[in-house]
């Protein structure tokens, strides 16, 4: 049997696990190679040029490792890098798109709040998305770097998480937002606490499932093969940062993996330094 198309995934850190968990659920046994760029985390405060250099480096590596589809499981990297990646390589790239379109259809107050990184909010692609899909709806934005710190620190609930969520979300609700878009892949890990804190009429939307559906469409019949061979684990997770950091977070962020995962450290320096 021919090998299935390996899925490559990348994020600044463990945020893309919120997409990975959906992919693993939908495609059990399908080979996935995930790179968490913890040595450069966060991306949200980096200039677009630096974000592009990182995604190019990681995409190169994932292609070298045999990936045939790459999920850019990071909104900041998608906004600043996915068009460049598509123009550079002949394979499909699936990016994250903040769920502005569904949110604009759902809102009753006509006000949508988008929580995303500073880099994403400043991105031209993000503004194009609003122009294209938020017709007649007011979109208010809020960068939440603290949320990334909390998730990378394994703090998904408790007083610290609640205080941070209140501080970011309440100003959006005070301005009338009744739909909140989670425009960063780290944020869905705080969703349960967020849901408990917001009034019942407020909806929260994210993009993990939509991205998974897109991956399944691109895989076509390949998505139906689950050859989790005996020799290599179907899921490889690598970090450019501290291996213990990611290993510690695995049971918390990916509790129902249901398959073996190899977690390793990888050095991926920019450009020639690594060649
Ligand atoms: N998880 C990423 C995103 O979706 C990046 C967060 C960060 O590194 O600042 O934007």
CSV table of C-alpha atoms and ligand atoms in Angstrom, one decimal:
chain,number,residue,atom,x,y,z
A,1,UNK,CA,0.0,0.0,0.0
A,2,UNK,CA,1.2,3.5,-0.8
A,3,UNK,CA,2.2,5.7,2.1
A,4,UNK,CA,-0.5,8.2,3.0
A,5,UNK,CA,0.2,11.9,2.7
A,6,UNK,CA,1.9,13.0,5.9
A,7,UNK,CA,0.4,16.1,7.4
A,8,UNK,CA,2.9,18.8,8.6
A,9,UNK,CA,1.9,21.3,11.3
A,10,UNK,CA,3.5,24.3,12.8
A,11,UNK,CA,2.9,27.0,15.4
A,12,UNK,CA,5.0,29.2,17.6
A,13,UNK,CA,4.5,26.7,20.4
A,14,UNK,CA,1.7,24.4,21.8
A,15,UNK,CA,-1.2,26.6,20.5
A,16,UNK,CA,-1.5,24.5,17.4
A,17,UNK,CA,-2.3,21.5,19.6
A,18,UNK,CA,-5.9,22.9,19.6
A,19,UNK,CA,-6.0,22.1,15.9
A,20,UNK,CA,-3.9,19.0,16.2
A,21,UNK,CA,-6.4,17.5,18.7
A,22,UNK,CA,-9.2,17.9,16.1
A,23,UNK,CA,-7.1,16.4,13.3
A,24,UNK,CA,-6.1,13.4,15.5
A,25,UNK,CA,-9.8,12.9,16.4
A,26,UNK,CA,-10.9,13.0,12.8
A,27,UNK,CA,-8.0,11.0,11.3
A,28,UNK,CA,-6.8,8.5,13.9
A,29,UNK,CA,-3.6,6.9,12.8
A,30,UNK,CA,-2.9,9.4,10.0
A,31,UNK,CA,0.8,10.4,10.1
A,32,UNK,CA,1.3,13.9,11.5
A,33,UNK,CA,4.6,15.8,12.1
A,34,UNK,CA,4.1,18.9,14.4
A,35,UNK,CA,6.8,21.5,15.0
A,36,UNK,CA,6.4,23.8,18.0
A,37,UNK,CA,8.7,26.8,17.5
A,38,UNK,CA,9.1,27.4,21.3
A,39,UNK,CA,12.6,28.9,20.9
A,40,UNK,CA,11.0,31.8,19.0
A,41,UNK,CA,7.7,31.9,20.9
A,42,UNK,CA,5.7,34.2,21.0
A,43,UNK,CA,5.2,35.2,17.4
A,44,UNK,CA,2.6,37.7,18.3
A,45,UNK,CA,5.0,40.5,19.2
A,46,UNK,CA,7.5,39.8,16.3
A,47,UNK,CA,7.7,41.8,13.1
A,48,UNK,CA,6.2,40.1,10.0
A,49,UNK,CA,9.7,39.7,8.5
A,50,UNK,CA,10.8,37.5,11.4
A,51,UNK,CA,7.6,35.5,11.4
A,52,UNK,CA,8.1,34.8,7.7
A,53,UNK,CA,11.7,33.7,8.2
A,54,UNK,CA,10.6,31.2,10.8
A,55,UNK,CA,7.7,29.7,8.9
A,56,UNK,CA,9.9,29.4,5.8
A,57,UNK,CA,12.5,27.5,7.8
A,58,UNK,CA,10.0,25.2,9.4
A,59,UNK,CA,8.1,24.5,6.2
A,60,UNK,CA,11.5,23.6,4.5
A,61,UNK,CA,12.1,21.2,7.3
A,62,UNK,CA,8.6,19.6,7.2
A,63,UNK,CA,8.9,19.1,3.5
A,64,UNK,CA,12.3,17.5,4.0
A,65,UNK,CA,10.6,15.2,6.4
A,66,UNK,CA,8.2,14.1,3.7
A,67,UNK,CA,5.1,16.1,4.6
A,68,UNK,CA,2.7,16.6,1.6
A,69,UNK,CA,0.3,19.0,3.2
A,70,UNK,CA,1.2,21.7,5.8
A,71,UNK,CA,-1.2,23.2,8.3
A,72,UNK,CA,-0.1,26.5,9.4
A,73,UNK,CA,-1.7,26.1,12.8
A,74,UNK,CA,-1.0,29.7,13.9
A,75,UNK,CA,-3.0,32.7,12.9
A,76,UNK,CA,-0.1,35.1,13.1
A,77,UNK,CA,2.0,32.9,10.8
A,78,UNK,CA,-0.9,32.4,8.4
A,79,UNK,CA,-1.6,36.1,8.2
A,80,UNK,CA,2.0,37.0,7.5
A,81,UNK,CA,3.3,33.9,5.8
A,82,UNK,CA,0.8,31.7,4.1
A,83,UNK,CA,0.7,33.6,0.8
A,84,UNK,CA,4.5,33.5,0.6
A,85,UNK,CA,4.5,29.8,1.4
A,86,UNK,CA,2.0,29.1,-1.3
A,87,UNK,CA,4.1,31.1,-3.8
A,88,UNK,CA,7.3,29.2,-2.8
A,89,UNK,CA,6.3,25.6,-2.6
A,90,UNK,CA,4.1,23.4,-4.8
A,91,UNK,CA,2.2,21.7,-2.0
A,92,UNK,CA,-1.1,22.7,-0.3
A,93,UNK,CA,-0.9,24.9,2.8
A,94,UNK,CA,-3.9,25.2,5.1
A,95,UNK,CA,-4.0,28.3,7.1
A,96,UNK,CA,-6.0,29.6,10.1
A,97,UNK,CA,-8.6,32.2,9.3
A,98,UNK,CA,-10.2,34.0,12.3
A,99,UNK,CA,-13.9,33.1,12.1
A,100,UNK,CA,-15.0,36.6,11.2
A,101,UNK,CA,-17.4,35.4,8.6
A,102,UNK,CA,-19.5,33.0,10.7
A,103,UNK,CA,-19.3,35.5,13.6
A,104,UNK,CA,-20.7,38.3,11.4
A,105,UNK,CA,-23.6,36.0,10.4
A,106,UNK,CA,-24.3,35.1,14.1
A,107,UNK,CA,-24.2,38.5,15.8
A,108,UNK,CA,-27.4,40.1,16.8
A,109,UNK,CA,-25.9,43.3,18.3
A,110,UNK,CA,-23.9,43.9,15.1
A,111,UNK,CA,-20.7,43.9,17.1
A,112,UNK,CA,-18.1,41.1,16.9
A,113,UNK,CA,-15.0,40.9,19.2
A,114,UNK,CA,-11.9,39.4,17.8
A,115,UNK,CA,-9.2,38.2,20.3
A,116,UNK,CA,-5.9,37.7,18.4
A,117,UNK,CA,-2.2,38.5,18.6
A,118,UNK,CA,-0.9,42.0,18.0
A,119,UNK,CA,0.8,40.7,14.8
A,120,UNK,CA,-2.4,39.2,13.5
A,121,UNK,CA,-4.5,42.3,14.2
A,122,UNK,CA,-1.9,44.5,12.4
A,123,UNK,CA,-1.8,42.2,9.3
A,124,UNK,CA,-3.2,43.3,6.0
A,125,UNK,CA,-4.7,39.9,5.4
A,126,UNK,CA,-6.7,40.3,8.5
A,127,UNK,CA,-8.1,43.6,7.4
A,128,UNK,CA,-8.9,42.1,4.0
A,129,UNK,CA,-10.9,39.4,5.8
A,130,UNK,CA,-12.9,42.0,7.7
A,131,UNK,CA,-13.6,44.1,4.5
A,132,UNK,CA,-14.7,40.9,2.7
A,133,UNK,CA,-16.9,39.3,5.3
A,134,UNK,CA,-17.9,41.7,8.1
A,135,UNK,CA,-20.3,43.8,5.9
A,136,UNK,CA,-22.3,46.0,8.1
A,137,UNK,CA,-20.9,44.5,11.3
A,138,UNK,CA,-18.5,46.4,13.6
A,139,UNK,CA,-15.4,44.3,14.4
A,140,UNK,CA,-13.5,45.3,17.5
A,141,UNK,CA,-10.1,43.7,18.3
A,142,UNK,CA,-8.1,42.9,21.3
A,143,UNK,CA,-4.6,41.5,21.5
A,144,UNK,CA,-4.1,39.0,24.4
A,145,UNK,CA,-0.4,38.1,24.8
A,146,UNK,CA,-1.2,37.0,28.4
A,147,UNK,CA,-3.3,34.1,27.1
A,148,UNK,CA,-0.3,32.7,25.2
A,149,UNK,CA,1.8,32.9,28.3
A,150,UNK,CA,-0.9,31.1,30.3
A,151,UNK,CA,-1.3,28.3,27.9
A,152,UNK,CA,2.4,27.9,27.4
A,153,UNK,CA,2.6,27.9,31.2
A,154,UNK,CA,0.0,25.1,31.5
A,155,UNK,CA,-2.4,27.5,33.3
A,156,UNK,CA,-5.8,26.8,31.8
A,157,UNK,CA,-8.0,27.6,34.8
A,158,UNK,CA,-8.0,29.0,38.3
A,159,UNK,CA,-7.9,32.6,39.5
A,160,UNK,CA,-4.9,33.6,37.3
A,161,UNK,CA,-6.6,32.5,34.1
A,162,UNK,CA,-10.0,34.0,35.2
A,163,UNK,CA,-8.5,37.4,36.0
A,164,UNK,CA,-6.7,37.5,32.6
A,165,UNK,CA,-9.8,36.4,30.7
A,166,UNK,CA,-12.0,39.0,32.5
A,167,UNK,CA,-9.4,41.7,31.7
A,168,UNK,CA,-9.5,41.0,28.0
A,169,UNK,CA,-13.0,39.9,27.4
A,170,UNK,CA,-15.1,42.3,29.5
A,171,UNK,CA,-14.0,45.4,27.5
A,172,UNK,CA,-15.3,43.8,24.4
A,173,UNK,CA,-18.6,42.8,26.0
A,174,UNK,CA,-19.0,46.3,27.4
A,175,UNK,CA,-18.8,47.7,23.9
A,176,UNK,CA,-21.7,45.4,22.9
A,177,UNK,CA,-20.0,42.4,21.3
A,178,UNK,CA,-22.2,39.3,21.5
A,179,UNK,CA,-19.8,37.0,19.5
A,180,UNK,CA,-16.2,36.5,20.4
A,181,UNK,CA,-13.8,35.1,17.8
A,182,UNK,CA,-10.8,33.2,19.1
A,183,UNK,CA,-8.2,34.3,16.5
A,184,UNK,CA,-5.2,32.6,18.0
A,185,UNK,CA,-4.7,28.9,18.2
A,186,UNK,CA,-3.5,29.1,21.9
A,187,UNK,CA,-6.8,30.7,23.0
A,188,UNK,CA,-9.2,27.7,22.6
A,189,UNK,CA,-7.5,26.1,25.6
A,190,UNK,CA,-9.0,28.9,27.7
A,191,UNK,CA,-12.4,28.5,26.1
A,192,UNK,CA,-14.0,26.4,28.9
A,193,UNK,CA,-13.2,29.1,31.5
A,194,UNK,CA,-14.2,31.9,29.1
A,195,UNK,CA,-17.5,30.2,28.5
A,196,UNK,CA,-18.2,30.0,32.2
A,197,UNK,CA,-17.4,33.7,32.6
A,198,UNK,CA,-19.4,35.3,29.8
A,199,UNK,CA,-23.1,35.9,29.9
A,200,UNK,CA,-25.3,33.2,28.3
A,201,UNK,CA,-26.1,35.3,25.2
A,202,UNK,CA,-22.5,35.5,24.1
A,203,UNK,CA,-21.1,33.0,21.6
A,204,UNK,CA,-17.5,32.0,21.2
A,205,UNK,CA,-16.2,30.7,17.9
A,206,UNK,CA,-12.9,29.2,16.7
A,207,UNK,CA,-11.6,27.6,13.6
A,208,UNK,CA,-10.0,24.2,14.6
A,209,UNK,CA,-12.9,22.1,13.1
A,210,UNK,CA,-13.2,24.0,9.9
A,211,UNK,CA,-9.4,23.6,9.3
A,212,UNK,CA,-9.7,19.9,9.9
A,213,UNK,CA,-12.5,19.6,7.4
A,214,UNK,CA,-10.4,21.4,4.8
A,215,UNK,CA,-7.5,19.0,5.5
A,216,UNK,CA,-9.8,16.0,5.0
A,217,UNK,CA,-11.0,17.4,1.7
A,218,UNK,CA,-7.4,17.9,0.5
A,219,UNK,CA,-6.4,14.4,1.5
A,220,UNK,CA,-9.3,13.0,-0.5
A,221,UNK,CA,-9.3,9.2,-0.4
A,222,UNK,CA,-6.0,9.3,1.4
A,223,UNK,CA,-7.8,10.4,4.5
A,224,UNK,CA,-9.5,7.0,4.6
A,225,UNK,CA,-6.3,5.0,5.1
A,226,UNK,CA,-5.0,4.5,8.6
A,227,UNK,CA,-1.8,2.6,8.2
A,228,UNK,CA,-0.2,3.5,11.6
A,229,UNK,CA,2.6,1.1,10.7
A,230,UNK,CA,4.4,-0.8,13.4
A,231,UNK,CA,7.8,0.9,12.9
A,232,UNK,CA,7.3,4.6,13.1
A,233,UNK,CA,4.9,6.4,15.4
A,234,UNK,CA,2.1,8.1,13.5
A,235,UNK,CA,2.5,11.3,15.5
A,236,UNK,CA,5.8,13.1,15.8
A,237,UNK,CA,6.0,16.3,17.9
A,238,UNK,CA,9.1,18.4,17.9
A,239,UNK,CA,10.0,21.6,19.7
A,240,UNK,CA,12.8,24.0,18.9
A,241,UNK,CA,12.7,24.9,22.6
A,242,UNK,CA,12.8,23.0,25.8
A,243,UNK,CA,11.8,19.4,25.4
A,244,UNK,CA,10.6,19.1,29.0
A,245,UNK,CA,8.3,22.1,28.6
A,246,UNK,CA,6.4,20.4,25.8
A,247,UNK,CA,6.5,16.9,27.3
A,248,UNK,CA,5.0,18.3,30.5
A,249,UNK,CA,2.2,20.0,28.6
A,250,UNK,CA,1.2,17.0,26.5
A,251,UNK,CA,-1.1,15.3,29.0
A,252,UNK,CA,-2.8,18.6,29.8
A,253,UNK,CA,-3.4,19.8,26.3
A,254,UNK,CA,-3.7,16.5,24.4
A,255,UNK,CA,-5.2,14.2,27.1
A,256,UNK,CA,-7.0,11.8,24.7
A,257,UNK,CA,-4.4,11.2,22.1
A,258,UNK,CA,-5.1,7.5,21.9
A,259,UNK,CA,-1.8,6.8,20.1
A,260,UNK,CA,1.9,6.9,20.7
A,261,UNK,CA,3.6,10.2,20.2
A,262,UNK,CA,7.3,10.8,19.9
A,263,UNK,CA,8.4,14.2,21.4
A,264,UNK,CA,11.8,15.4,20.4
A,265,UNK,CA,13.9,18.5,20.4
A,266,UNK,CA,14.9,19.9,17.0
A,267,UNK,CA,17.3,22.8,16.2
A,268,UNK,CA,16.0,24.9,13.4
A,269,UNK,CA,18.1,28.0,13.1
A,270,UNK,CA,17.3,30.6,10.5
A,271,UNK,CA,18.8,30.4,7.0
A,272,UNK,CA,22.4,29.4,6.4
A,273,UNK,CA,23.4,29.0,10.0
A,274,UNK,CA,21.5,25.7,10.0
A,275,UNK,CA,22.6,24.3,6.6
B,1,LIG,N1,-0.7,30.5,18.3
B,1,LIG,C1,-0.3,31.6,17.5
B,1,LIG,C2,-1.4,32.3,16.8
B,1,LIG,O1,-2.4,31.6,16.4
B,1,LIG,C3,0.8,32.5,18.0
B,1,LIG,C4,0.7,33.0,19.4
B,1,LIG,C5,2.0,33.7,19.7
B,1,LIG,O2,3.1,33.1,19.6
B,1,LIG,O3,2.0,34.9,20.0
B,1,LIG,O4,-1.4,33.5,16.4
